[in-house]
mmCIF file of C-alpha atoms in Angstrom:
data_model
loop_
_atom_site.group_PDB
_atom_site.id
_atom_site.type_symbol
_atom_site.label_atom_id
_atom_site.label_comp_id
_atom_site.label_asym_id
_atom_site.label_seq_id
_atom_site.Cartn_x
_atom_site.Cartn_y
_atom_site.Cartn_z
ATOM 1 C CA UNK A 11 180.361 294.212 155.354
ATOM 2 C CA UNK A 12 180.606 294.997 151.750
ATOM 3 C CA UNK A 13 179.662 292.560 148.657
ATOM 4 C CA UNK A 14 181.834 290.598 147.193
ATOM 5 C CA UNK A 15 182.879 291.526 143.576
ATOM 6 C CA UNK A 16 180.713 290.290 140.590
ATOM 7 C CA UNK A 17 182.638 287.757 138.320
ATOM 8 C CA UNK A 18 182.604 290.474 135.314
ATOM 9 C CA UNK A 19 184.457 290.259 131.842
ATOM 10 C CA UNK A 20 188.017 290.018 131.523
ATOM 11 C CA UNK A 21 189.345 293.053 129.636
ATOM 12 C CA UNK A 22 189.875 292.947 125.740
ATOM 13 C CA UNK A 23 193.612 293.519 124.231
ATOM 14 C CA UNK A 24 193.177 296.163 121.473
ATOM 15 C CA UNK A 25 196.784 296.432 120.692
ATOM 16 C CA UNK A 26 200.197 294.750 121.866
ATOM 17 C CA UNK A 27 199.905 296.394 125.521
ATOM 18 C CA UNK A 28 196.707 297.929 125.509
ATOM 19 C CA UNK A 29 193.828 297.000 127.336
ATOM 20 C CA UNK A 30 189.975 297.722 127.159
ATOM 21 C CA UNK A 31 188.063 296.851 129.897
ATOM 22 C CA UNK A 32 184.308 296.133 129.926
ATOM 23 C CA UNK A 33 181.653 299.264 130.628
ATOM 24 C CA UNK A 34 180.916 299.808 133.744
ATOM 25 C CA UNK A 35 178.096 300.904 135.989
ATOM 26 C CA UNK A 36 180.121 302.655 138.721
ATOM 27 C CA UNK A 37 181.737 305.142 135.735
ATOM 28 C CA UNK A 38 177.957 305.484 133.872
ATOM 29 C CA UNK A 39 179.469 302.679 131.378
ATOM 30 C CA UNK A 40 182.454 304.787 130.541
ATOM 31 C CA UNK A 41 185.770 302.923 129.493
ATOM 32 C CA UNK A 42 188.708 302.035 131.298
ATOM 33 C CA UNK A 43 192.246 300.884 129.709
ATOM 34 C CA UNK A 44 195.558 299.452 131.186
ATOM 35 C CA UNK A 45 198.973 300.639 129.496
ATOM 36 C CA UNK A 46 201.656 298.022 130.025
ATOM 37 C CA UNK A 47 205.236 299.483 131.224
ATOM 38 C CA UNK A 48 206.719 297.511 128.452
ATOM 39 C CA UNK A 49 204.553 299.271 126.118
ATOM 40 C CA UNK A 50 206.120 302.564 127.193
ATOM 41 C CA UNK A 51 209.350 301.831 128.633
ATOM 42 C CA UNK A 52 207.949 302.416 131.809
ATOM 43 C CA UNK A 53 208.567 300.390 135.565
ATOM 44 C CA UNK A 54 204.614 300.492 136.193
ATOM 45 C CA UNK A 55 201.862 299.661 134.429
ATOM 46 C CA UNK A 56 198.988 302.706 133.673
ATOM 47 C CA UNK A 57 195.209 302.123 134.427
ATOM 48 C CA UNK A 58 193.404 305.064 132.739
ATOM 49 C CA UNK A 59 189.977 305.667 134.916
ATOM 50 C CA UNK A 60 188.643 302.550 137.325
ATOM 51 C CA UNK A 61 187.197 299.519 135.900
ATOM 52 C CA UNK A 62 184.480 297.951 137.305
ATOM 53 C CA UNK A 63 185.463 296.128 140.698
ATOM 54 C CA UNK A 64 184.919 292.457 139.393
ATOM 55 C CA UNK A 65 186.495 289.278 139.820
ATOM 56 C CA UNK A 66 187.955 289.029 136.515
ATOM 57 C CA UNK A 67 189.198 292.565 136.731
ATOM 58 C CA UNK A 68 191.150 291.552 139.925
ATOM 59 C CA UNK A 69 192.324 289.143 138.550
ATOM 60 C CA UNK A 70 194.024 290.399 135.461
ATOM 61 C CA UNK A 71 195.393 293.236 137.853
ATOM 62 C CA UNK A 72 196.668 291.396 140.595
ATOM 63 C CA UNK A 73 198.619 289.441 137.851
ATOM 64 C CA UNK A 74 200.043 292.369 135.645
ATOM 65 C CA UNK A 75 201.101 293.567 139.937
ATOM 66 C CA UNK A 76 202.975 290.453 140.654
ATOM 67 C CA UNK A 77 204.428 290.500 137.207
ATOM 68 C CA UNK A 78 205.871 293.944 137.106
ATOM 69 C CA UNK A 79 204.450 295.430 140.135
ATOM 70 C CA UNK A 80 202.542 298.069 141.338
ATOM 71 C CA UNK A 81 201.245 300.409 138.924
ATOM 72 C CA UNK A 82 199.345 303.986 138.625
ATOM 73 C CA UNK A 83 196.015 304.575 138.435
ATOM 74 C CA UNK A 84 195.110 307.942 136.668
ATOM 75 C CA UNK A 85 191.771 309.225 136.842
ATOM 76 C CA UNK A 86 190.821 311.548 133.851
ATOM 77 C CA UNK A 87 187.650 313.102 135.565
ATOM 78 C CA UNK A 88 185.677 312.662 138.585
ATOM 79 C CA UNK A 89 183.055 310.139 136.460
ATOM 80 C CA UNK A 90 186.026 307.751 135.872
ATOM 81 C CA UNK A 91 186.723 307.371 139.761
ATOM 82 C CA UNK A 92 184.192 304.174 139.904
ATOM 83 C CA UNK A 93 185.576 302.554 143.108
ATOM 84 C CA UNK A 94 188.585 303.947 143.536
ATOM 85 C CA UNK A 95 189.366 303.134 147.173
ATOM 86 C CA UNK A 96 188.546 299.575 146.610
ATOM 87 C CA UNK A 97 190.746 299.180 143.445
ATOM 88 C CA UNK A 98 193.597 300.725 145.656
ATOM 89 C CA UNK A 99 193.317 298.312 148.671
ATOM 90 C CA UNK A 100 192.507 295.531 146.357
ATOM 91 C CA UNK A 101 195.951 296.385 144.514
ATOM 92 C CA UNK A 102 198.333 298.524 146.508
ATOM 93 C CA UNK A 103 199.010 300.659 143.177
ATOM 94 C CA UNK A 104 199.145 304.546 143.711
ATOM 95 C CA UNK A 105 196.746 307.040 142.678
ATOM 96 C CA UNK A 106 197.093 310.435 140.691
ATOM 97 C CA UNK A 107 194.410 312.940 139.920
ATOM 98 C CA UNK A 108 193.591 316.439 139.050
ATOM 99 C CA UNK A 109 193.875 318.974 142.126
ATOM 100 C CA UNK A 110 190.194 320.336 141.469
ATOM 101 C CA UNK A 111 188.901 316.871 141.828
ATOM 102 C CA UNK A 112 191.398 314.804 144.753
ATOM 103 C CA UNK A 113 188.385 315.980 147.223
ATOM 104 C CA UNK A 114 186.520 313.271 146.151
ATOM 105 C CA UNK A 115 188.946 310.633 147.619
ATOM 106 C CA UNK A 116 189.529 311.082 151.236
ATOM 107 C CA UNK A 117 190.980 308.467 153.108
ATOM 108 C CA UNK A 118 192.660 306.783 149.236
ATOM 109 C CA UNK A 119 196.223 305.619 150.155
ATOM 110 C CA UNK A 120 198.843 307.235 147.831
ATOM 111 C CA UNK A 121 196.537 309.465 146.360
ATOM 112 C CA UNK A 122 198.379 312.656 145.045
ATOM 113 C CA UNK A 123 197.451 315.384 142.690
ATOM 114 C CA UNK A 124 199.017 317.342 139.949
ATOM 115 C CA UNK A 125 197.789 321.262 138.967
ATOM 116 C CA UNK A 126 197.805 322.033 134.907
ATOM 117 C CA UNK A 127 200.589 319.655 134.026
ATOM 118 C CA UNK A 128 202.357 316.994 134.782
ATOM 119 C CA UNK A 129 205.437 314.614 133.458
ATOM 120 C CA UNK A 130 204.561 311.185 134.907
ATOM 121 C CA UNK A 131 207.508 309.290 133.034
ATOM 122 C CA UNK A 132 209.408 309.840 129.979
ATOM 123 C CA UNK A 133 207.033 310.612 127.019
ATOM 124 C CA UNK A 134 204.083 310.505 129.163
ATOM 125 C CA UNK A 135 202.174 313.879 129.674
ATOM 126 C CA UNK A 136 199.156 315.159 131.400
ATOM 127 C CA UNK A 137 197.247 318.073 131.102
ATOM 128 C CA UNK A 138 194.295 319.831 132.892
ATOM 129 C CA UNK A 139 191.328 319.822 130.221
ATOM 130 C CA UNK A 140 188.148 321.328 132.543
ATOM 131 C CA UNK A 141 184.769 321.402 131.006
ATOM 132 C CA UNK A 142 183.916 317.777 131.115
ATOM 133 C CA UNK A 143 184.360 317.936 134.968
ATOM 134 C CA UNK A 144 186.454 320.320 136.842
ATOM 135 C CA UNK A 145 189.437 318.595 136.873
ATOM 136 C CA UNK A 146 189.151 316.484 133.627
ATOM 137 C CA UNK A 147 192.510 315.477 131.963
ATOM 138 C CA UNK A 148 193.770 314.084 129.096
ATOM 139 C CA UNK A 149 197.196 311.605 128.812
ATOM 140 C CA UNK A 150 199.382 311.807 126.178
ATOM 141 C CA UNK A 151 202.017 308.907 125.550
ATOM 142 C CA UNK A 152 204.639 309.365 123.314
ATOM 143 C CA UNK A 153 207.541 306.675 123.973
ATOM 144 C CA UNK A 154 209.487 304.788 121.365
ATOM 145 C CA UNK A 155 206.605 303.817 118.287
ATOM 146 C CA UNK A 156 203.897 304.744 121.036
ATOM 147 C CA UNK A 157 201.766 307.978 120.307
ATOM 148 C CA UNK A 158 198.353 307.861 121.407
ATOM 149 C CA UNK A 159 196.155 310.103 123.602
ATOM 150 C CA UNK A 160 193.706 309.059 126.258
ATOM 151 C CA UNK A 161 191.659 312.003 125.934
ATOM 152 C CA UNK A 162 189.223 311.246 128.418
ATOM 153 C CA UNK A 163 185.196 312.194 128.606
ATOM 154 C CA UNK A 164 186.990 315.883 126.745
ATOM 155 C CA UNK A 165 186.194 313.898 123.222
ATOM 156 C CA UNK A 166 183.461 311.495 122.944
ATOM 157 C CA UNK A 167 182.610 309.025 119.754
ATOM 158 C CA UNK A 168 179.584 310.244 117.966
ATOM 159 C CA UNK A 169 180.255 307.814 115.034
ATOM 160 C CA UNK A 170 182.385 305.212 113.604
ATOM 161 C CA UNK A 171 186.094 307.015 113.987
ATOM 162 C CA UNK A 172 184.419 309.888 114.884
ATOM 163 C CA UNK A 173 185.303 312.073 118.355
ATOM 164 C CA UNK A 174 184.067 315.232 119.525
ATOM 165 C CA UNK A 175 183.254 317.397 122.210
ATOM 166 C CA UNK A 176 179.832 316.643 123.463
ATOM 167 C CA UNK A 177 177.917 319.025 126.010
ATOM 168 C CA UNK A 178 175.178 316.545 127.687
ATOM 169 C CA UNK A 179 173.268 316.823 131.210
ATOM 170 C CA UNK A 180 176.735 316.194 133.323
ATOM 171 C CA UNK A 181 178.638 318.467 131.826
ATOM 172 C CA UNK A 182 180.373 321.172 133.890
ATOM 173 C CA UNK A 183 181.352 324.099 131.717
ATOM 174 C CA UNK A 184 180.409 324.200 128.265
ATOM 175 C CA UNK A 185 182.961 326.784 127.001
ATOM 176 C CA UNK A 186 185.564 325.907 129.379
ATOM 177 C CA UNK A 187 185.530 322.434 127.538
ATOM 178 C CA UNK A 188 185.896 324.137 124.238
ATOM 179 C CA UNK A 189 188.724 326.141 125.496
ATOM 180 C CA UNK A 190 190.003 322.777 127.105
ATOM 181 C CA UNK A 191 189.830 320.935 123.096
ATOM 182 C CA UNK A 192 192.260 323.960 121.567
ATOM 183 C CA UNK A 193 194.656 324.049 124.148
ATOM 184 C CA UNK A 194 194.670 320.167 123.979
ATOM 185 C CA UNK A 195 195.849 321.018 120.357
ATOM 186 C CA UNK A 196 198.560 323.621 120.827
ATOM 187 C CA UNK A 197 200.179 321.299 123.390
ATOM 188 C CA UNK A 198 200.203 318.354 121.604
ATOM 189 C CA UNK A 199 203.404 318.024 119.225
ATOM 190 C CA UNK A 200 202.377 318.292 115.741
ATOM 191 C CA UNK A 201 201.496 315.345 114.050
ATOM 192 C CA UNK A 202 200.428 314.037 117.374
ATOM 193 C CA UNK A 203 198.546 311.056 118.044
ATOM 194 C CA UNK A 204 198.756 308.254 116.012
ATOM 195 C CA UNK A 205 195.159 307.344 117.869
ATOM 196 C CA UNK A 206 193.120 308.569 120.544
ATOM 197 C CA UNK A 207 191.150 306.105 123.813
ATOM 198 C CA UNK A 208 187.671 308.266 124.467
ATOM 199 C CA UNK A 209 186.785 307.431 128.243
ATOM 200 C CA UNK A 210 183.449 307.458 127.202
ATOM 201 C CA UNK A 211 181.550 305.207 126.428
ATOM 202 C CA UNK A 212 182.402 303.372 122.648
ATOM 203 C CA UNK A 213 179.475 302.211 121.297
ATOM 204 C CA UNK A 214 178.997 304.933 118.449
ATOM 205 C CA UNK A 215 181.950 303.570 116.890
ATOM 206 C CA UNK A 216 180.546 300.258 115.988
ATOM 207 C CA UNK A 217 183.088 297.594 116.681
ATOM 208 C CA UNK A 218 186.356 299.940 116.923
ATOM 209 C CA UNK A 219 187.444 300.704 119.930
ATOM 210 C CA UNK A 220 190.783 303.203 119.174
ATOM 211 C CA UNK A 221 190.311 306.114 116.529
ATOM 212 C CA UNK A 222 193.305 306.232 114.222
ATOM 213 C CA UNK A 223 194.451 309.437 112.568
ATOM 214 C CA UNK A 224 194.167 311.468 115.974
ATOM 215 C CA UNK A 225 196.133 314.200 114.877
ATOM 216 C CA UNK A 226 193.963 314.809 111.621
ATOM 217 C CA UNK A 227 190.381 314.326 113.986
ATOM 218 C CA UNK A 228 191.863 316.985 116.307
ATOM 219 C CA UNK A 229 193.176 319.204 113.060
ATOM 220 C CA UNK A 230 189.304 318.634 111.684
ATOM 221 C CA UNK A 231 187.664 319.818 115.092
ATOM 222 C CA UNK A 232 188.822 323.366 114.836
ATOM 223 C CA UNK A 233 187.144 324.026 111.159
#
């Protein structure tokens, strides 16, 4: 018989429709955000990577489901997948993830996979960035005043407004992740994103928790 779910912190609106949860364990204290539909014209709501399975989580879910309801859970690398299959019982909300990585989720109801692109909805993107993990991706949104990236665990804050590629003791392919960063940059349009959500974890950017001027970070990277 399995636990029940801690009480946790609620998640933290950043901007109008954006959502930060709290670190947690199950994702090495990587960060999780929820994308309102109205925020991109969508009919679902977008959870980027699993929060940590806690009461106040559930709760905040279960109420953005009932308001608008189910939504999609994207998982931007196989560290991000926290508990998935729980979330996805707990919810009903379908799951997408990277081909090289839906192994990991046997037995996850409406679990389906996407190869080196894919158009979820109108002006929102994904794209197969390996390195991180094998089948690390990034999400672009670009809907109406919307342009942000969720890049993922590809970019990581090493300072305040600061992202970069990081190589630590997890990583799966050094030079595939470099690759992964400049063909992030050709496919983005130019002048694209406003700001960027780092799936890692945010404390190196003391306080902030988006990183404005994306396009001029990801511009800076390749110098």
């Amino acid at each position: 018989m399995s636990q029940p779910p801690e009480s946790g912190r609620p998640p933290q609106l950043v901007r109008p429709g954006l959502w930060l949860f709290a670190p947690s364990r199950d994702s090495q204290g990587g960060s999780s955000w929820l994308l309102e539909a109205g925020a991109y014209g969508g009919t679902g709501d977008l959870l980027v990577d699993a929060p940590g399975f806690t009461e106040a989580n559930l709760a905040m879910l279960r109420q953005r489901t009932a308001q608008v309801g189910p939504g999609t859970l994207v998982l931007t690398s196989r560290e991000g997948h926290g508990r998935c299959r729980r979330l996805q019982e707990a919810l009903g909300w379908s799951v997408l993830v990277q081909e090289q990585e839906a192994y990991l989720l046997p037995g996850v109801q409406g679990c389906t996979s996407f190869g080196h692109e894919h158009l979820l909805a109108p002006g929102v993107r994904l794209l197969w960035t390996p390195g991180p993990t094998p089948g690390a991706c990034v999400l672009h949104v670009r809907a109406g005043e919307l342009d942000g990236l969720f890049c993922g665990r590809l970019l990581v804050p090493t300072g305040p407004g600061v992202l970069a590629p990081l190589r630590t003791a997890r990583t799966f392919h050094w030079p595939r992740q470099l690759t992964s960063v400049a063909r992030l940059r050709a496919w983005l349009p130019a002048g694209s994103p406003d700001w960027i959500a780092s799936g890692a974890g945010l404390g190196a950017l003391r306080g902030d928790k988006l990183v404005r001027g994306g396009a001029v970070l990801l511009a800076q990277l390749d110098r």
